[in-house]
């Protein structure tokens, strides 16, 4: 299956209904609609909102519009936006807290294209996560690679169904002789093949990519999971990343270099969990539409298309490199 064609077809559909409903077939041309996507994070200074206009022939640019933010029914922000490209990314500066009810409204071209979405910021887990690390080697493909193993102890929120996402980031901080600081953030690919929760019980090895021709498992590359295997209890995730070393330019010899790894456990909404699971399928070469269940992408944008999710988090920052200037 061609993933791009499938995703395009999903975007062009007139509407995505509730998660349990299938997409309706439309045999007539549909009017252009606004497409809005965002993952809102509690405590973040700036959150990104993506806006498109989509029609039956593809995406079209827009000239102007506005984004309005409501927090607990109080208007906190109105931002004018300018278009000009087929896909535009904007930021909202309202600060969100766990438990807040957020409403995003977008209107383009004087209100010709409109959409809105409401979402509540989930509560994070109450206890801090604990992370143990070990530098080791792991077989990746046909060779052994230097990796970092992470054992991440988490305690589930009590008395409710919870949905989570694990993310691990590498942050490189360059401090110049003049005292200026520049930070670069890179998402690290999480190797979760040995974790029973992240693989939903389908543990694998690197050999499965080469020899597992009958494997019908879609890899959980977005590392989302529920508490179904440890309700109201604790669990220790067991994952790897490539070793987060620093390979700099020659000019970095004069800079003070710091490299951190940030382990993030996001508490997400049920709808966002289902959305990311669907994206796992659509992006996977292992997904087979003949033998697997059809992929249904959730949407929650009224009057348009798209999805708005929300999360809060617990995080741990680990200092990996602290190198003073070499000259």
mmCIF file of N, CA and C in Angstrom, residues 55-192:
data_model
loop_
_atom_site.group_PDB
_atom_site.id
_atom_site.type_symbol
_atom_site.label_atom_id
_atom_site.label_comp_id
_atom_site.label_asym_id
_atom_site.label_seq_id
_atom_site.Cartn_x
_atom_site.Cartn_y
_atom_site.Cartn_z
ATOM 1 N N UNK A 55 -8.939 20.566 -0.273
ATOM 2 C CA UNK A 55 -10.099 20.330 -1.122
ATOM 3 C C UNK A 55 -9.859 19.037 -1.886
ATOM 4 N N UNK A 56 -10.725 18.744 -2.832
ATOM 5 C CA UNK A 56 -10.637 17.477 -3.547
ATOM 6 C C UNK A 56 -9.405 17.342 -4.404
ATOM 7 N N UNK A 57 -8.716 18.432 -4.709
ATOM 8 C CA UNK A 57 -7.544 18.380 -5.580
ATOM 9 C C UNK A 57 -6.225 18.520 -4.833
ATOM 10 N N UNK A 58 -6.273 18.708 -3.540
ATOM 11 C CA UNK A 58 -5.041 18.867 -2.782
ATOM 12 C C UNK A 58 -5.170 19.967 -1.751
ATOM 13 N N UNK A 59 -4.071 20.673 -1.495
ATOM 14 C CA UNK A 59 -4.053 21.746 -0.518
ATOM 15 C C UNK A 59 -3.895 23.079 -1.227
ATOM 16 N N UNK A 60 -4.482 24.103 -0.653
ATOM 17 C CA UNK A 60 -4.371 25.446 -1.207
ATOM 18 C C UNK A 60 -3.902 26.395 -0.114
ATOM 19 N N UNK A 61 -3.231 27.459 -0.512
ATOM 20 C CA UNK A 61 -2.745 28.440 0.450
ATOM 21 C C UNK A 61 -3.860 29.410 0.808
ATOM 22 N N UNK A 62 -3.657 30.132 1.901
ATOM 23 C CA UNK A 62 -4.599 31.173 2.304
ATOM 24 C C UNK A 62 -3.816 32.447 2.579
ATOM 25 N N UNK A 63 -4.523 33.553 2.620
ATOM 26 C CA UNK A 63 -3.864 34.841 2.789
ATOM 27 C C UNK A 63 -3.829 35.308 4.234
ATOM 28 N N UNK A 64 -4.958 35.153 4.937
ATOM 29 C CA UNK A 64 -5.004 35.667 6.299
ATOM 30 C C UNK A 64 -6.029 34.894 7.115
ATOM 31 N N UNK A 65 -5.890 35.041 8.433
ATOM 32 C CA UNK A 65 -6.808 34.359 9.327
ATOM 33 C C UNK A 65 -6.518 34.725 10.771
ATOM 34 N N UNK A 66 -7.115 33.961 11.685
ATOM 35 C CA UNK A 66 -6.936 34.225 13.107
ATOM 36 C C UNK A 66 -7.094 32.928 13.886
ATOM 37 N N UNK A 67 -6.363 32.842 15.005
ATOM 38 C CA UNK A 67 -6.500 31.753 15.966
ATOM 39 C C UNK A 67 -6.912 32.365 17.297
ATOM 40 N N UNK A 68 -7.967 31.825 17.895
ATOM 41 C CA UNK A 68 -8.455 32.300 19.190
ATOM 42 C C UNK A 68 -8.354 31.154 20.190
ATOM 43 N N UNK A 69 -7.852 31.466 21.390
ATOM 44 C CA UNK A 69 -7.667 30.465 22.438
ATOM 45 C C UNK A 69 -8.548 30.815 23.632
ATOM 46 N N UNK A 70 -9.291 29.826 24.113
ATOM 47 C CA UNK A 70 -10.068 29.953 25.341
ATOM 48 C C UNK A 70 -9.545 28.937 26.348
ATOM 49 N N UNK A 71 -9.359 29.375 27.586
ATOM 50 C CA UNK A 71 -8.964 28.485 28.677
ATOM 51 C C UNK A 71 -10.039 28.558 29.749
ATOM 52 N N UNK A 72 -10.708 27.434 29.983
ATOM 53 C CA UNK A 72 -11.808 27.376 30.960
ATOM 54 C C UNK A 72 -12.845 28.465 30.680
ATOM 55 N N UNK A 73 -13.215 28.577 29.403
ATOM 56 C CA UNK A 73 -14.249 29.503 28.906
ATOM 57 C C UNK A 73 -13.819 30.965 28.935
ATOM 58 N N UNK A 74 -12.579 31.253 29.243
ATOM 59 C CA UNK A 74 -12.081 32.630 29.238
ATOM 60 C C UNK A 74 -11.144 32.825 28.055
ATOM 61 N N UNK A 75 -11.413 33.847 27.254
ATOM 62 C CA UNK A 75 -10.569 34.141 26.103
ATOM 63 C C UNK A 75 -9.218 34.646 26.578
ATOM 64 N N UNK A 76 -8.153 33.945 26.178
ATOM 65 C CA UNK A 76 -6.813 34.308 26.635
ATOM 66 C C UNK A 76 -5.915 34.829 25.525
ATOM 67 N N UNK A 77 -6.309 34.621 24.277
ATOM 68 C CA UNK A 77 -5.394 34.991 23.195
ATOM 69 C C UNK A 77 -6.144 35.036 21.873
ATOM 70 N N UNK A 78 -5.792 36.015 21.060
ATOM 71 C CA UNK A 78 -6.245 36.062 19.664
ATOM 72 C C UNK A 78 -5.051 36.467 18.813
ATOM 73 N N UNK A 79 -4.686 35.607 17.878
ATOM 74 C CA UNK A 79 -3.487 35.806 17.073
ATOM 75 C C UNK A 79 -3.852 35.883 15.605
ATOM 76 N N UNK A 80 -3.460 36.975 14.949
ATOM 77 C CA UNK A 80 -3.634 37.071 13.501
ATOM 78 C C UNK A 80 -2.559 36.245 12.810
ATOM 79 N N UNK A 81 -2.945 35.549 11.745
ATOM 80 C CA UNK A 81 -2.001 34.698 11.022
ATOM 81 C C UNK A 81 -1.991 35.102 9.559
ATOM 82 N N UNK A 82 -0.842 34.936 8.945
ATOM 83 C CA UNK A 82 -0.662 35.185 7.523
ATOM 84 C C UNK A 82 -0.282 33.886 6.840
ATOM 85 N N UNK A 83 -0.884 33.637 5.682
ATOM 86 C CA UNK A 83 -0.624 32.406 4.951
ATOM 87 C C UNK A 83 0.402 32.615 3.866
ATOM 88 N N UNK A 84 0.156 31.962 2.729
ATOM 89 C CA UNK A 84 1.058 32.086 1.599
ATOM 90 C C UNK A 84 1.688 30.790 1.182
ATOM 91 N N UNK A 85 1.576 29.733 2.008
ATOM 92 C CA UNK A 85 2.107 28.422 1.642
ATOM 93 C C UNK A 85 1.018 27.385 1.847
ATOM 94 N N UNK A 86 1.250 26.177 1.289
ATOM 95 C CA UNK A 86 0.216 25.148 1.367
ATOM 96 C C UNK A 86 0.021 24.661 2.799
ATOM 97 N N UNK A 87 1.003 24.841 3.661
ATOM 98 C CA UNK A 87 0.910 24.398 5.049
ATOM 99 C C UNK A 87 1.575 25.427 5.929
ATOM 100 N N UNK A 88 0.879 25.882 6.974
ATOM 101 C CA UNK A 88 1.411 26.946 7.803
ATOM 102 C C UNK A 88 1.434 26.512 9.257
ATOM 103 N N UNK A 89 2.527 26.868 9.952
ATOM 104 C CA UNK A 89 2.699 26.553 11.363
ATOM 105 C C UNK A 89 2.726 27.851 12.147
ATOM 106 N N UNK A 90 1.938 27.899 13.221
ATOM 107 C CA UNK A 90 1.846 29.094 14.036
ATOM 108 C C UNK A 90 2.008 28.709 15.499
ATOM 109 N N UNK A 91 2.242 29.702 16.341
ATOM 110 C CA UNK A 91 2.399 29.440 17.767
ATOM 111 C C UNK A 91 1.344 30.197 18.555
ATOM 112 N N UNK A 92 0.886 29.570 19.631
ATOM 113 C CA UNK A 92 0.033 30.240 20.612
ATOM 114 C C UNK A 92 0.810 30.278 21.919
ATOM 115 N N UNK A 93 0.666 31.382 22.656
ATOM 116 C CA UNK A 93 1.508 31.627 23.823
ATOM 117 C C UNK A 93 0.768 31.477 25.148
ATOM 118 N N UNK A 94 -0.493 31.112 25.109
ATOM 119 C CA UNK A 94 -1.223 30.872 26.355
ATOM 120 C C UNK A 94 -0.598 29.695 27.093
ATOM 121 N N UNK A 95 -0.452 29.823 28.413
ATOM 122 C CA UNK A 95 0.112 28.741 29.224
ATOM 123 C C UNK A 95 -1.023 27.872 29.747
ATOM 124 N N UNK A 96 -0.872 26.569 29.583
ATOM 125 C CA UNK A 96 -1.906 25.628 29.979
ATOM 126 C C UNK A 96 -1.445 24.840 31.196
ATOM 127 N N UNK A 97 -2.402 24.475 32.039
ATOM 128 C CA UNK A 97 -2.135 23.684 33.233
ATOM 129 C C UNK A 97 -2.955 22.402 33.190
ATOM 130 N N UNK A 98 -2.502 21.343 33.868
ATOM 131 C CA UNK A 98 -3.304 20.122 33.935
ATOM 132 C C UNK A 98 -4.708 20.418 34.456
ATOM 133 N N UNK A 99 -5.690 19.829 33.816
ATOM 134 C CA UNK A 99 -7.082 20.056 34.184
ATOM 135 C C UNK A 99 -7.758 21.167 33.409
ATOM 136 N N UNK A 100 -6.997 22.035 32.738
ATOM 137 C CA UNK A 100 -7.596 23.120 31.955
ATOM 138 C C UNK A 100 -8.403 22.563 30.791
ATOM 139 N N UNK A 101 -9.523 23.215 30.521
ATOM 140 C CA UNK A 101 -10.315 22.910 29.332
ATOM 141 C C UNK A 101 -9.981 23.949 28.266
ATOM 142 N N UNK A 102 -9.436 23.496 27.161
ATOM 143 C CA UNK A 102 -8.931 24.388 26.112
ATOM 144 C C UNK A 102 -9.865 24.323 24.909
ATOM 145 N N UNK A 103 -10.145 25.492 24.363
ATOM 146 C CA UNK A 103 -10.888 25.569 23.105
ATOM 147 C C UNK A 103 -10.061 26.375 22.114
ATOM 148 N N UNK A 104 -9.768 25.765 20.968
ATOM 149 C CA UNK A 104 -9.067 26.442 19.877
ATOM 150 C C UNK A 104 -10.058 26.732 18.763
ATOM 151 N N UNK A 105 -10.058 27.966 18.306
ATOM 152 C CA UNK A 105 -10.871 28.345 17.152
ATOM 153 C C UNK A 105 -9.956 28.928 16.088
ATOM 154 N N UNK A 106 -10.209 28.575 14.840
ATOM 155 C CA UNK A 106 -9.447 29.130 13.721
ATOM 156 C C UNK A 106 -10.417 29.558 12.637
ATOM 157 N N UNK A 107 -10.139 30.698 12.034
ATOM 158 C CA UNK A 107 -10.944 31.210 10.926
ATOM 159 C C UNK A 107 -9.999 31.786 9.880
ATOM 160 N N UNK A 108 -10.176 31.365 8.629
ATOM 161 C CA UNK A 108 -9.328 31.827 7.538
ATOM 162 C C UNK A 108 -10.159 32.539 6.494
ATOM 163 N N UNK A 109 -9.495 33.466 5.794
ATOM 164 C CA UNK A 109 -10.125 34.209 4.696
ATOM 165 C C UNK A 109 -11.434 34.861 5.137
ATOM 166 N N UNK A 110 -11.342 35.652 6.227
ATOM 167 C CA UNK A 110 -12.503 36.387 6.687
ATOM 168 C C UNK A 110 -13.632 35.522 7.207
ATOM 169 N N UNK A 111 -13.320 34.332 7.681
ATOM 170 C CA UNK A 111 -14.339 33.438 8.216
ATOM 171 C C UNK A 111 -14.918 32.470 7.214
ATOM 172 N N UNK A 112 -14.421 32.474 5.989
ATOM 173 C CA UNK A 112 -14.933 31.537 4.979
ATOM 174 C C UNK A 112 -14.650 30.094 5.375
ATOM 175 N N UNK A 113 -13.484 29.862 5.991
ATOM 176 C CA UNK A 113 -13.118 28.523 6.457
ATOM 177 C C UNK A 113 -12.933 28.598 7.971
ATOM 178 N N UNK A 114 -13.676 27.783 8.697
ATOM 179 C CA UNK A 114 -13.641 27.831 10.147
ATOM 180 C C UNK A 114 -13.558 26.430 10.730
ATOM 181 N N UNK A 115 -13.020 26.352 11.930
ATOM 182 C CA UNK A 115 -12.980 25.097 12.666
ATOM 183 C C UNK A 115 -12.664 25.372 14.121
ATOM 184 N N UNK A 116 -13.095 24.475 14.991
ATOM 185 C CA UNK A 116 -12.821 24.625 16.416
ATOM 186 C C UNK A 116 -12.700 23.250 17.049
ATOM 187 N N UNK A 117 -11.991 23.196 18.162
ATOM 188 C CA UNK A 117 -11.817 21.934 18.884
ATOM 189 C C UNK A 117 -11.683 22.227 20.367
ATOM 190 N N UNK A 118 -12.217 21.327 21.186
ATOM 191 C CA UNK A 118 -12.096 21.422 22.630
ATOM 192 C C UNK A 118 -11.381 20.192 23.159
ATOM 193 N N UNK A 119 -10.519 20.406 24.136
ATOM 194 C CA UNK A 119 -9.772 19.303 24.730
ATOM 195 C C UNK A 119 -9.410 19.688 26.157
ATOM 196 N N UNK A 120 -9.336 18.699 27.033
ATOM 197 C CA UNK A 120 -8.938 18.942 28.421
ATOM 198 C C UNK A 120 -7.524 18.403 28.642
ATOM 199 N N UNK A 121 -6.686 19.200 29.314
ATOM 200 C CA UNK A 121 -5.317 18.781 29.597
ATOM 201 C C UNK A 121 -5.343 17.678 30.661
ATOM 202 N N UNK A 122 -4.796 16.499 30.384
ATOM 203 C CA UNK A 122 -4.801 15.425 31.387
ATOM 204 C C UNK A 122 -3.910 15.756 32.585
ATOM 205 N N UNK A 123 -4.160 15.061 33.676
ATOM 206 C CA UNK A 123 -3.292 15.164 34.845
ATOM 207 C C UNK A 123 -2.059 14.282 34.637
ATOM 208 N N UNK A 124 -0.877 14.740 35.041
ATOM 209 C CA UNK A 124 0.313 13.879 34.948
ATOM 210 C C UNK A 124 0.306 12.852 36.071
ATOM 211 N N UNK A 125 1.183 11.856 35.980
ATOM 212 C CA UNK A 125 1.323 10.940 37.099
ATOM 213 C C UNK A 125 1.830 11.719 38.303
ATOM 214 N N UNK A 126 1.479 11.256 39.493
ATOM 215 C CA UNK A 126 1.759 12.034 40.694
ATOM 216 C C UNK A 126 3.196 11.878 41.176
ATOM 217 N N UNK A 127 3.760 10.696 41.017
ATOM 218 C CA UNK A 127 5.123 10.460 41.484
ATOM 219 C C UNK A 127 6.118 10.680 40.352
ATOM 220 N N UNK A 128 7.277 11.198 40.700
ATOM 221 C CA UNK A 128 8.320 11.423 39.696
ATOM 222 C C UNK A 128 8.794 10.088 39.123
ATOM 223 N N UNK A 129 9.131 10.099 37.845
ATOM 224 C CA UNK A 129 9.682 8.893 37.238
ATOM 225 C C UNK A 129 11.142 8.741 37.659
ATOM 226 N N UNK A 130 11.598 7.500 37.699
ATOM 227 C CA UNK A 130 13.000 7.206 38.019
ATOM 228 C C UNK A 130 13.630 6.526 36.813
ATOM 229 N N UNK A 131 14.845 6.939 36.487
ATOM 230 C CA UNK A 131 15.512 6.431 35.290
ATOM 231 C C UNK A 131 16.889 5.901 35.658
ATOM 232 N N UNK A 132 17.140 4.648 35.317
ATOM 233 C CA UNK A 132 18.472 4.056 35.420
ATOM 234 C C UNK A 132 19.007 3.848 34.007
ATOM 235 N N UNK A 133 20.276 4.162 33.789
ATOM 236 C CA UNK A 133 20.862 4.054 32.451
ATOM 237 C C UNK A 133 22.081 3.142 32.471
ATOM 238 N N UNK A 134 22.377 2.600 31.303
ATOM 239 C CA UNK A 134 23.554 1.755 31.129
ATOM 240 C C UNK A 134 24.020 1.874 29.690
ATOM 241 N N UNK A 135 25.298 2.191 29.515
ATOM 242 C CA UNK A 135 25.864 2.182 28.163
ATOM 243 C C UNK A 135 26.168 0.737 27.782
ATOM 244 N N UNK A 136 25.671 0.318 26.624
ATOM 245 C CA UNK A 136 25.803 -1.073 26.219
ATOM 246 C C UNK A 136 25.850 -1.144 24.705
ATOM 247 N N UNK A 137 25.795 -2.352 24.176
ATOM 248 C CA UNK A 137 25.713 -2.559 22.736
ATOM 249 C C UNK A 137 24.479 -3.384 22.422
ATOM 250 N N UNK A 138 23.898 -3.101 21.270
ATOM 251 C CA UNK A 138 22.688 -3.784 20.837
ATOM 252 C C UNK A 138 22.819 -4.086 19.359
ATOM 253 N N UNK A 139 22.370 -5.272 18.966
ATOM 254 C CA UNK A 139 22.407 -5.622 17.552
ATOM 255 C C UNK A 139 21.329 -4.847 16.815
ATOM 256 N N UNK A 140 21.747 -4.045 15.862
ATOM 257 C CA UNK A 140 20.837 -3.264 15.024
ATOM 258 C C UNK A 140 21.159 -3.600 13.584
ATOM 259 N N UNK A 141 20.241 -4.269 12.897
ATOM 260 C CA UNK A 141 20.532 -4.745 11.553
ATOM 261 C C UNK A 141 21.514 -5.898 11.621
ATOM 262 N N UNK A 142 22.674 -5.725 10.989
ATOM 263 C CA UNK A 142 23.666 -6.804 10.955
ATOM 264 C C UNK A 142 24.877 -6.508 11.831
ATOM 265 N N UNK A 143 24.867 -5.397 12.551
ATOM 266 C CA UNK A 143 26.048 -5.023 13.332
ATOM 267 C C UNK A 143 25.646 -4.623 14.744
ATOM 268 N N UNK A 144 26.635 -4.574 15.613
ATOM 269 C CA UNK A 144 26.435 -4.130 16.985
ATOM 270 C C UNK A 144 26.655 -2.620 17.058
ATOM 271 N N UNK A 145 25.741 -1.934 17.745
ATOM 272 C CA UNK A 145 25.805 -0.482 17.853
ATOM 273 C C UNK A 145 25.898 -0.079 19.320
ATOM 274 N N UNK A 146 26.660 1.004 19.578
ATOM 275 C CA UNK A 146 26.689 1.573 20.920
ATOM 276 C C UNK A 146 25.329 2.179 21.230
ATOM 277 N N UNK A 147 24.756 1.779 22.343
ATOM 278 C CA UNK A 147 23.421 2.234 22.718
ATOM 279 C C UNK A 147 23.393 2.610 24.192
ATOM 280 N N UNK A 148 22.350 3.316 24.560
ATOM 281 C CA UNK A 148 22.060 3.600 25.956
ATOM 282 C C UNK A 148 20.770 2.879 26.326
ATOM 283 N N UNK A 149 20.849 2.080 27.384
ATOM 284 C CA UNK A 149 19.645 1.416 27.877
ATOM 285 C C UNK A 149 19.027 2.265 28.983
ATOM 286 N N UNK A 150 17.704 2.389 28.945
ATOM 287 C CA UNK A 150 16.971 3.142 29.958
ATOM 288 C C UNK A 150 15.960 2.211 30.627
ATOM 289 N N UNK A 151 15.982 2.170 31.931
ATOM 290 C CA UNK A 151 14.933 1.509 32.692
ATOM 291 C C UNK A 151 14.184 2.596 33.452
ATOM 292 N N UNK A 152 12.925 2.778 33.067
ATOM 293 C CA UNK A 152 12.145 3.939 33.492
ATOM 294 C C UNK A 152 11.001 3.453 34.373
ATOM 295 N N UNK A 153 11.077 3.744 35.667
ATOM 296 C CA UNK A 153 10.067 3.298 36.627
ATOM 297 C C UNK A 153 8.960 4.342 36.730
ATOM 298 N N UNK A 154 7.724 3.894 36.533
ATOM 299 C CA UNK A 154 6.575 4.798 36.581
ATOM 300 C C UNK A 154 5.518 4.220 37.511
ATOM 301 N N UNK A 155 4.702 5.117 38.082
ATOM 302 C CA UNK A 155 3.595 4.721 38.955
ATOM 303 C C UNK A 155 2.305 5.277 38.362
ATOM 304 N N UNK A 156 1.376 4.400 38.100
ATOM 305 C CA UNK A 156 0.134 4.761 37.435
ATOM 306 C C UNK A 156 -0.721 5.662 38.330
ATOM 307 N N UNK A 157 -1.469 6.574 37.708
ATOM 308 C CA UNK A 157 -2.462 7.350 38.449
ATOM 309 C C UNK A 157 -3.565 6.414 38.924
ATOM 310 N N UNK A 158 -4.017 6.644 40.151
ATOM 311 C CA UNK A 158 -4.950 5.725 40.787
ATOM 312 C C UNK A 158 -6.395 5.978 40.346
ATOM 313 N N UNK A 159 -7.144 4.883 40.203
ATOM 314 C CA UNK A 159 -8.588 4.968 40.057
ATOM 315 C C UNK A 159 -9.104 5.441 38.723
ATOM 316 N N UNK A 160 -8.287 5.431 37.671
ATOM 317 C CA UNK A 160 -8.755 5.864 36.362
ATOM 318 C C UNK A 160 -7.948 5.182 35.267
ATOM 319 N N UNK A 161 -8.526 5.154 34.077
ATOM 320 C CA UNK A 161 -7.833 4.611 32.912
ATOM 321 C C UNK A 161 -6.883 5.672 32.390
ATOM 322 N N UNK A 162 -5.626 5.289 32.167
ATOM 323 C CA UNK A 162 -4.616 6.263 31.773
ATOM 324 C C UNK A 162 -3.951 5.875 30.462
ATOM 325 N N UNK A 163 -3.535 6.916 29.729
ATOM 326 C CA UNK A 163 -2.902 6.756 28.426
ATOM 327 C C UNK A 163 -1.601 7.554 28.440
ATOM 328 N N UNK A 164 -0.547 6.938 27.917
ATOM 329 C CA UNK A 164 0.780 7.530 28.035
ATOM 330 C C UNK A 164 1.517 7.506 26.698
ATOM 331 N N UNK A 165 2.540 8.372 26.636
ATOM 332 C CA UNK A 165 3.485 8.348 25.522
ATOM 333 C C UNK A 165 4.887 8.589 26.068
ATOM 334 N N UNK A 166 5.830 7.765 25.644
ATOM 335 C CA UNK A 166 7.229 7.935 26.033
ATOM 336 C C UNK A 166 7.982 8.649 24.924
ATOM 337 N N UNK A 167 8.704 9.702 25.287
ATOM 338 C CA UNK A 167 9.558 10.416 24.348
ATOM 339 C C UNK A 167 10.922 10.630 25.000
ATOM 340 N N UNK A 168 11.983 10.493 24.212
ATOM 341 C CA UNK A 168 13.344 10.744 24.694
ATOM 342 C C UNK A 168 14.007 11.724 23.734
ATOM 343 N N UNK A 169 14.547 12.803 24.289
ATOM 344 C CA UNK A 169 15.140 13.863 23.478
ATOM 345 C C UNK A 169 16.603 14.077 23.855
ATOM 346 N N UNK A 170 17.359 14.507 22.881
ATOM 347 C CA UNK A 170 18.758 14.898 23.075
ATOM 348 C C UNK A 170 18.840 16.411 22.911
ATOM 349 N N UNK A 171 19.406 17.084 23.898
ATOM 350 C CA UNK A 171 19.510 18.540 23.864
ATOM 351 C C UNK A 171 20.982 18.943 23.919
ATOM 352 N N UNK A 172 21.418 19.614 22.869
ATOM 353 C CA UNK A 172 22.804 20.066 22.763
ATOM 354 C C UNK A 172 22.840 21.566 23.048
ATOM 355 N N UNK A 173 23.633 21.953 24.028
ATOM 356 C CA UNK A 173 23.748 23.360 24.408
ATOM 357 C C UNK A 173 25.171 23.820 24.123
ATOM 358 N N UNK A 174 25.287 24.851 23.290
ATOM 359 C CA UNK A 174 26.578 25.452 22.966
ATOM 360 C C UNK A 174 26.677 26.810 23.649
ATOM 361 N N UNK A 175 27.718 26.983 24.454
ATOM 362 C CA UNK A 175 27.950 28.250 25.139
ATOM 363 C C UNK A 175 29.228 28.852 24.571
ATOM 364 N N UNK A 176 29.106 29.993 23.916
ATOM 365 C CA UNK A 176 30.232 30.609 23.221
ATOM 366 C C UNK A 176 31.137 31.336 24.212
ATOM 367 N N UNK A 177 32.360 31.698 23.775
ATOM 368 C CA UNK A 177 33.253 32.474 24.655
ATOM 369 C C UNK A 177 32.636 33.796 25.097
ATOM 370 N N UNK A 178 31.697 34.317 24.303
ATOM 371 C CA UNK A 178 31.039 35.579 24.661
ATOM 372 C C UNK A 178 29.874 35.375 25.622
ATOM 373 N N UNK A 179 29.582 34.118 25.961
ATOM 374 C CA UNK A 179 28.499 33.841 26.901
ATOM 375 C C UNK A 179 27.151 33.602 26.256
ATOM 376 N N UNK A 180 27.086 33.632 24.919
ATOM 377 C CA UNK A 180 25.823 33.335 24.252
ATOM 378 C C UNK A 180 25.541 31.836 24.316
ATOM 379 N N UNK A 181 24.254 31.499 24.397
ATOM 380 C CA UNK A 181 23.866 30.103 24.522
ATOM 381 C C UNK A 181 22.919 29.731 23.384
ATOM 382 N N UNK A 182 23.212 28.611 22.739
ATOM 383 C CA UNK A 182 22.380 28.098 21.657
ATOM 384 C C UNK A 182 22.006 26.653 21.983
ATOM 385 N N UNK A 183 20.722 26.348 21.874
ATOM 386 C CA UNK A 183 20.234 25.016 22.224
ATOM 387 C C UNK A 183 19.587 24.365 21.015
ATOM 388 N N UNK A 184 19.950 23.119 20.775
ATOM 389 C CA UNK A 184 19.389 22.317 19.686
ATOM 390 C C UNK A 184 18.728 21.083 20.295
ATOM 391 N N UNK A 185 17.479 20.827 19.902
ATOM 392 C CA UNK A 185 16.724 19.692 20.435
ATOM 393 C C UNK A 185 16.510 18.674 19.325
ATOM 394 N N UNK A 186 16.869 17.424 19.604
ATOM 395 C CA UNK A 186 16.692 16.336 18.643
ATOM 396 C C UNK A 186 15.907 15.208 19.304
ATOM 397 N N UNK A 187 14.875 14.729 18.622
ATOM 398 C CA UNK A 187 14.171 13.561 19.109
ATOM 399 C C UNK A 187 14.977 12.303 18.823
ATOM 400 N N UNK A 188 15.109 11.432 19.809
ATOM 401 C CA UNK A 188 15.845 10.184 19.638
ATOM 402 C C UNK A 188 14.874 9.051 19.322
ATOM 403 N N UNK A 189 15.259 8.195 18.377
ATOM 404 C CA UNK A 189 14.462 7.013 18.078
ATOM 405 C C UNK A 189 14.554 6.045 19.249
ATOM 406 N N UNK A 190 13.406 5.654 19.758
ATOM 407 C CA UNK A 190 13.351 4.734 20.893
ATOM 408 C C UNK A 190 13.246 3.306 20.368
ATOM 409 N N UNK A 191 14.164 2.456 20.800
ATOM 410 C CA UNK A 191 14.149 1.037 20.433
ATOM 411 C C UNK A 191 13.431 0.295 21.557
ATOM 412 N N UNK A 192 12.203 -0.136 21.293
ATOM 413 C CA UNK A 192 11.360 -0.689 22.359
ATOM 414 C C UNK A 192 11.127 -2.189 22.230
#
